[in-house]
Amino acid sequence: MQHLEEKFQAKIDAEIKIEPKDWMPERYRKTLIRQISQHAHSEIVGMLPEGNWITRAPSLRRKLALLAKVQDEAGHGLYLYSACETLGVSRDELLEQLHTGEAKYSSIFNYPTLTWADMGVVGWLVDGAAIMNQVPLCRCSYGPYARAMVRVCKEESFHQRQGYEILLTLSKGTEAQKRMLQDAIDRWWWPALMMFGPSDKDSKHTLQSMKWKIKRFTNDELRQKFVDVCAEQVKLLNATLPDPDLKWNEERGHYDFGAINWEEFWQVVKGNGPCNKERVEARRKAYAEGAWVREAAMAHAEKRRQRQATATAQSA
Ligand code: FAQ
């Protein structure tokens, strides 16, 4: 066993991808199932806050872009569930965990989307944070996850731009639009920083996940990169980030920033955020209402299989 673990680690150190049929330690498999399934659930639950605005988008162009974005998130969820299934877990099991509230998904999707400016800010900050976290995952040691991430990241960068463009437009609009923009940034900034997970000293998985090259950067490293980028981008919007401690630190070559409210973060993760119950309930309802589609698809597949079997028997 120790020999197998050493060979496995040597492969990882040599940057050789681990594929589904390769030997892997049970803890590596479990860590991946945990992370990939949480990621898949985040994509699916993440459709809800923006789906809420599709019928209220202010123009046909905005509606088309938002609709396409939300559909992309569904696609990401599906690639990720498929990647997860290669580790020997079924999609039904994963969905069951989501619907019973047992599975985690990103804390960010438990906040409400109150105004149209939220669509811009979600694209800019939420997809922006997702990109920062996911670009390194394209180099994850597990092949199916790494490959899924390549396409996901390309699409996320379109999402980020569509959000930022909404905000640029609002920033040149009326006083009311400018206020709406600033209010949305104020509400989403701190939850967006929480997306990167607990600070390194409290992150129980980072050390091992870095050793296995599932993660390439720590939570705090990625959060810092994100702050550095956003602190510059916000200036082009003629807006500010709601942090009096945000300040360029010449010596560190980074922005310093204020303390995150970790109490709020853990409350949201534990299910006590503003929208946790509503989100899980919406997913349960969608699953129940989609039962007839799954049944029809299975019946159709069975009919096709029978037709093909008959045709093969007749031609033999
Ligand atoms: N929310 O030891 P760590 C998106 C949990 S996709 C909830 O640091 P790890 C696209 C963590 O699971 C957004 N729970 O854990 C989109 C663990 O709990 P456990 C999702 C969180 O795994 C945009 C515990 O805390 N992205 O936005 C959170 O090493 C717009 C200890 O934490 C991904 O999932 C949180 N924010 O690092 C869609 C990316 N943070 O499992 C629609 C992949 C931590 O022991 C619209 N995931 N926890 O019970 C990752 O990179 C990692 O899993 C981290 C956490 C960085 C999230």
XYZ file of C-alpha atoms and ligand atoms in Angstrom:
373
model
C 0.000 0.000 0.000
C 2.762 2.410 0.960
C 4.517 1.542 -2.287
C 1.364 2.359 -4.263
C 0.973 5.683 -2.441
C 4.599 6.584 -3.173
C 4.189 5.753 -6.869
C 0.984 7.785 -6.939
C 2.668 10.829 -5.359
C 5.645 10.498 -7.724
C 3.234 10.653 -10.683
C 1.637 13.779 -9.255
C 5.043 15.355 -8.640
C 5.952 14.628 -12.260
C 2.753 16.400 -13.392
C 1.273 13.215 -14.871
C -2.520 13.339 -14.809
C -4.456 10.799 -12.767
C -7.209 9.156 -14.813
C -10.368 7.377 -13.575
C -9.024 3.813 -13.879
C -5.652 4.585 -12.264
C -4.995 3.515 -8.708
C -5.571 6.362 -6.254
C -5.678 6.628 -2.459
C -9.202 6.500 -1.081
C -8.710 9.916 0.550
C -7.784 11.450 -2.828
C -10.959 10.011 -4.373
C -13.080 11.290 -1.471
C -11.529 14.760 -1.588
C -12.250 15.009 -5.291
C -15.834 13.790 -4.914
C -16.325 16.382 -2.178
C -14.830 19.285 -4.113
C -16.204 18.444 -7.573
C -19.718 17.740 -6.295
C -19.783 20.951 -4.249
C -18.610 22.731 -7.359
C -21.317 21.092 -9.517
C -24.021 21.972 -6.985
C -22.738 25.568 -6.934
C -23.161 25.856 -10.675
C -26.723 24.530 -10.540
C -27.826 26.485 -7.474
C -25.933 29.451 -8.936
C -28.453 29.595 -11.786
C -31.173 30.702 -9.367
C -30.101 34.233 -8.359
C -29.645 35.253 -12.009
C -32.543 33.195 -13.361
C -34.606 35.477 -11.148
C -33.830 38.400 -13.496
C -34.228 36.870 -16.969
C -37.812 38.078 -17.406
C -36.900 41.511 -16.080
C -33.779 42.215 -18.160
C -34.043 45.786 -19.509
C -33.589 44.964 -23.236
C -33.680 42.041 -25.659
C -29.886 42.106 -25.921
C -29.444 41.943 -22.151
C -32.021 39.179 -21.924
C -30.277 37.048 -24.558
C -26.903 37.433 -22.876
C -28.259 36.638 -19.417
C -30.223 33.648 -20.705
C -27.103 32.288 -22.426
C -25.055 32.805 -19.280
C -27.518 30.983 -17.048
C -27.664 28.119 -19.564
C -23.866 27.946 -19.528
C -23.963 27.474 -15.765
C -26.294 24.492 -16.250
C -23.789 23.056 -18.730
C -20.957 23.528 -16.209
C -22.963 21.655 -13.602
C -23.475 18.790 -16.040
C -19.761 18.470 -16.988
C -18.900 18.529 -13.319
C -21.442 15.885 -12.320
C -20.040 13.731 -15.145
C -16.457 14.301 -13.941
C -17.589 13.336 -10.451
C -19.277 10.158 -11.694
C -15.907 8.936 -13.042
C -14.900 8.589 -9.368
C -17.538 5.946 -8.727
C -20.423 7.953 -7.324
C -23.809 8.193 -9.039
C -25.519 11.401 -10.034
C -28.621 10.316 -8.119
C -26.590 10.066 -4.916
C -25.124 13.512 -5.473
C -28.503 15.099 -6.149
C -29.967 13.373 -3.119
C -27.261 15.014 -0.983
C -28.117 18.419 -2.429
C -31.850 17.982 -1.923
C -31.541 16.845 1.683
C -29.338 19.834 2.479
C -26.432 17.516 3.315
C -24.178 18.763 0.503
C -22.443 22.105 0.556
C -22.430 24.578 -2.313
C -20.822 27.997 -2.563
C -21.921 30.414 0.153
C -22.306 33.207 -2.399
C -25.522 31.810 -3.862
C -27.367 32.264 -0.586
C -27.596 36.025 -1.054
C -30.542 37.668 -2.835
C -30.362 39.540 -6.162
C -32.323 42.701 -5.461
C -31.766 45.004 -8.447
C -30.650 44.872 -12.076
C -27.209 46.122 -10.978
C -26.834 42.817 -9.130
C -26.671 41.086 -12.535
C -23.665 43.214 -13.393
C -22.013 42.707 -10.036
C -22.610 38.946 -10.033
C -20.896 38.728 -13.433
C -18.029 40.984 -12.419
C -17.365 39.766 -8.874
C -18.885 36.277 -8.615
C -17.749 35.040 -12.018
C -14.535 37.027 -11.526
C -13.820 35.181 -8.263
C -14.825 31.890 -9.896
C -12.294 32.479 -12.707
C -9.539 33.357 -10.246
C -10.198 30.095 -8.412
C -10.806 27.919 -11.485
C -8.011 28.847 -13.881
C -5.516 27.005 -11.621
C -7.962 24.062 -11.514
C -7.303 23.573 -15.269
C -3.964 22.177 -14.008
C -5.581 19.969 -11.360
C -3.949 16.521 -11.106
C -7.236 14.717 -11.853
C -7.668 14.583 -15.641
C -11.479 14.730 -16.020
C -11.780 17.698 -13.632
C -8.890 19.571 -15.236
C -10.309 19.095 -18.742
C -13.818 20.177 -17.722
C -12.311 23.327 -16.233
C -10.748 24.438 -19.526
C -14.121 24.938 -21.180
C -15.756 26.246 -18.017
C -13.107 28.964 -17.676
C -13.549 30.120 -21.270
C -17.263 30.549 -20.665
C -16.753 32.194 -17.271
C -14.636 34.870 -18.872
C -17.543 35.778 -21.187
C -19.761 35.915 -18.093
C -17.374 38.210 -16.300
C -17.274 40.580 -19.257
C -21.028 40.685 -19.725
C -21.348 41.630 -16.049
C -18.680 44.286 -16.199
C -20.238 45.763 -19.336
C -23.605 46.100 -17.556
C -21.792 47.988 -14.804
C -19.885 50.232 -17.217
C -23.224 51.213 -18.760
C -24.771 51.945 -15.354
C -21.698 53.950 -14.354
C -22.396 56.334 -17.247
C -26.122 56.507 -16.523
C -28.369 58.602 -14.309
C -27.660 59.397 -10.656
C -30.165 56.697 -9.643
C -28.337 54.133 -11.798
C -24.998 55.111 -10.269
C -26.459 54.688 -6.785
C -27.879 51.309 -7.739
C -24.414 50.266 -8.986
C -22.674 51.322 -5.768
C -25.333 49.675 -3.604
C -24.880 46.356 -5.438
C -21.088 46.507 -5.038
C -21.520 47.277 -1.334
C -23.731 44.232 -0.814
C -21.706 41.731 -2.868
C -18.081 42.642 -2.142
C -17.609 40.847 1.179
C -19.598 37.709 0.230
C -17.469 37.530 -2.971
C -14.277 37.500 -0.869
C -15.753 34.655 1.189
C -16.087 32.512 -1.954
C -12.367 31.674 -1.671
C -13.047 29.781 1.548
C -11.732 30.166 5.108
C -8.376 31.811 5.735
C -5.424 29.452 5.307
C -4.991 28.919 9.032
C -8.565 27.578 9.240
C -8.627 25.685 5.948
C -8.532 22.010 6.855
C -8.087 20.664 3.318
C -5.648 23.059 1.671
C -2.351 21.492 2.736
C -3.213 18.004 1.492
C -4.974 19.290 -1.629
C -1.878 21.320 -2.545
C 0.324 18.258 -2.060
C -1.947 16.309 -4.403
C -1.978 19.269 -6.823
C -5.752 19.459 -6.738
C -5.297 23.020 -5.518
C -2.390 25.066 -6.866
C -2.821 28.123 -4.643
C -4.121 28.573 -1.131
C -7.434 30.298 -0.380
C -5.680 33.443 0.875
C -3.338 33.635 -2.120
C -6.257 33.587 -4.548
C -8.281 36.041 -2.459
C -5.360 38.470 -2.489
C -4.989 38.238 -6.277
C -8.711 38.931 -6.600
C -8.568 41.991 -4.347
C -5.612 43.365 -6.333
C -7.495 43.033 -9.628
C -10.827 44.408 -8.364
C -9.273 47.370 -6.569
C -8.126 48.607 -9.990
C -11.216 47.603 -11.990
C -13.580 49.426 -9.622
C -11.905 52.730 -10.492
C -13.098 52.477 -14.114
C -16.647 52.201 -12.776
C -16.255 55.438 -10.807
C -17.298 53.438 -7.767
C -15.610 52.212 -4.594
C -15.192 48.974 -2.688
C -16.826 49.089 0.757
C -13.613 48.689 2.727
C -12.026 51.634 4.561
C -8.865 49.554 5.095
C -8.277 48.913 1.386
C -4.905 50.467 0.636
C -2.010 49.803 -1.724
C 0.990 48.459 0.181
C 4.129 49.345 -1.749
C 6.333 47.016 0.285
C 4.135 43.940 -0.242
C 3.239 44.855 -3.796
C -0.406 44.111 -2.945
C -3.500 45.846 -1.606
C -4.065 45.498 2.139
C -7.714 44.910 2.973
C -10.005 44.781 6.009
C -11.085 41.837 8.152
C -13.643 39.410 6.753
C -16.645 38.587 8.923
C -16.009 34.854 9.355
C -18.953 34.478 11.690
C -21.239 35.465 8.802
C -19.402 33.083 6.462
C -19.840 30.039 8.720
C -23.477 30.896 9.398
C -24.148 30.933 5.644
C -22.186 27.699 5.120
C -24.185 26.034 7.906
C -27.478 26.864 6.191
C -28.434 30.080 7.969
C -27.808 32.585 5.176
C -30.521 34.884 3.785
C -31.628 32.465 1.018
C -30.359 28.962 1.939
C -33.789 27.441 2.513
C -35.295 29.071 -0.568
C -32.434 27.815 -2.790
C -32.614 24.181 -1.697
C -36.405 24.256 -1.899
C -36.251 25.639 -5.468
C -33.897 22.811 -6.506
C -36.127 20.170 -4.877
C -39.173 21.557 -6.661
C -37.385 21.688 -10.026
C -36.243 18.078 -9.575
C -39.731 16.871 -8.696
C -41.321 18.776 -11.578
C -38.722 17.376 -14.000
C -39.513 13.758 -13.104
C -41.735 13.295 -16.168
C -38.907 14.492 -18.465
C -36.476 11.964 -16.973
C -39.087 9.204 -17.254
C -39.897 10.124 -20.877
C -36.195 10.179 -21.794
C -35.675 6.750 -20.200
C -38.728 5.332 -22.009
C -37.474 6.763 -25.307
C -33.985 5.296 -24.757
C -35.533 1.900 -23.952
C -37.684 1.987 -27.130
C -34.625 2.828 -29.231
C -32.653 0.029 -27.623
C -35.451 -2.454 -28.382
C -35.793 -1.219 -31.973
C -32.063 -1.593 -32.520
C -32.054 -5.060 -30.953
C -34.905 -6.140 -33.285
C -33.132 -4.672 -36.339
C -29.878 -6.458 -35.413
C -31.727 -9.762 -34.903
C -33.497 -9.434 -38.289
C -30.302 -8.626 -40.206
C -28.441 -11.607 -38.661
N -18.976 28.148 0.482
O -10.582 23.433 3.850
P -11.343 24.369 2.969
C -19.198 29.696 -9.521
C -16.158 24.693 2.983
S -18.655 28.257 -8.897
C -19.386 27.020 1.094
O -10.654 25.593 2.545
P -11.301 23.365 0.230
C -19.607 29.776 -10.949
C -15.373 23.569 2.333
O -16.154 22.890 1.387
C -18.329 28.563 -7.188
N -18.520 26.187 1.706
O -11.904 23.542 1.706
C -20.849 30.533 -11.078
C -15.007 22.717 3.536
O -16.153 21.989 3.991
P -16.208 20.341 3.992
C -17.887 27.346 -6.542
C -17.211 26.507 1.664
O -12.210 22.463 -0.500
C -20.847 31.914 -11.144
C -14.764 23.769 4.607
O -15.480 24.931 4.186
N -16.527 27.046 -6.899
O -19.244 30.574 -8.783
C -16.744 27.645 1.016
O -9.865 22.983 0.293
C -22.065 32.620 -11.283
C -13.286 24.078 4.799
O -12.730 24.766 3.675
C -15.948 25.908 -6.564
O -16.562 25.061 -5.954
C -17.689 28.510 0.406
N -17.342 29.636 -0.211
O -11.358 24.829 -0.405
C -22.052 29.850 -11.154
C -14.513 25.735 -7.004
N -15.398 27.693 1.131
O -16.281 19.932 2.539
C -23.263 30.544 -11.301
C -13.903 24.454 -6.554
C -15.038 26.611 1.847
O -14.973 19.849 4.659
C -23.252 31.954 -11.370
N -13.691 24.395 -5.135
N -16.131 25.906 2.168
O -17.473 19.975 4.717
C -12.578 24.874 -4.495
O -11.690 25.439 -5.109
C -12.460 24.628 -3.021
O -13.360 23.613 -2.668
C -12.699 25.911 -2.133
C -12.598 25.469 -0.656
C -11.627 26.934 -2.417
C -14.077 26.479 -2.397
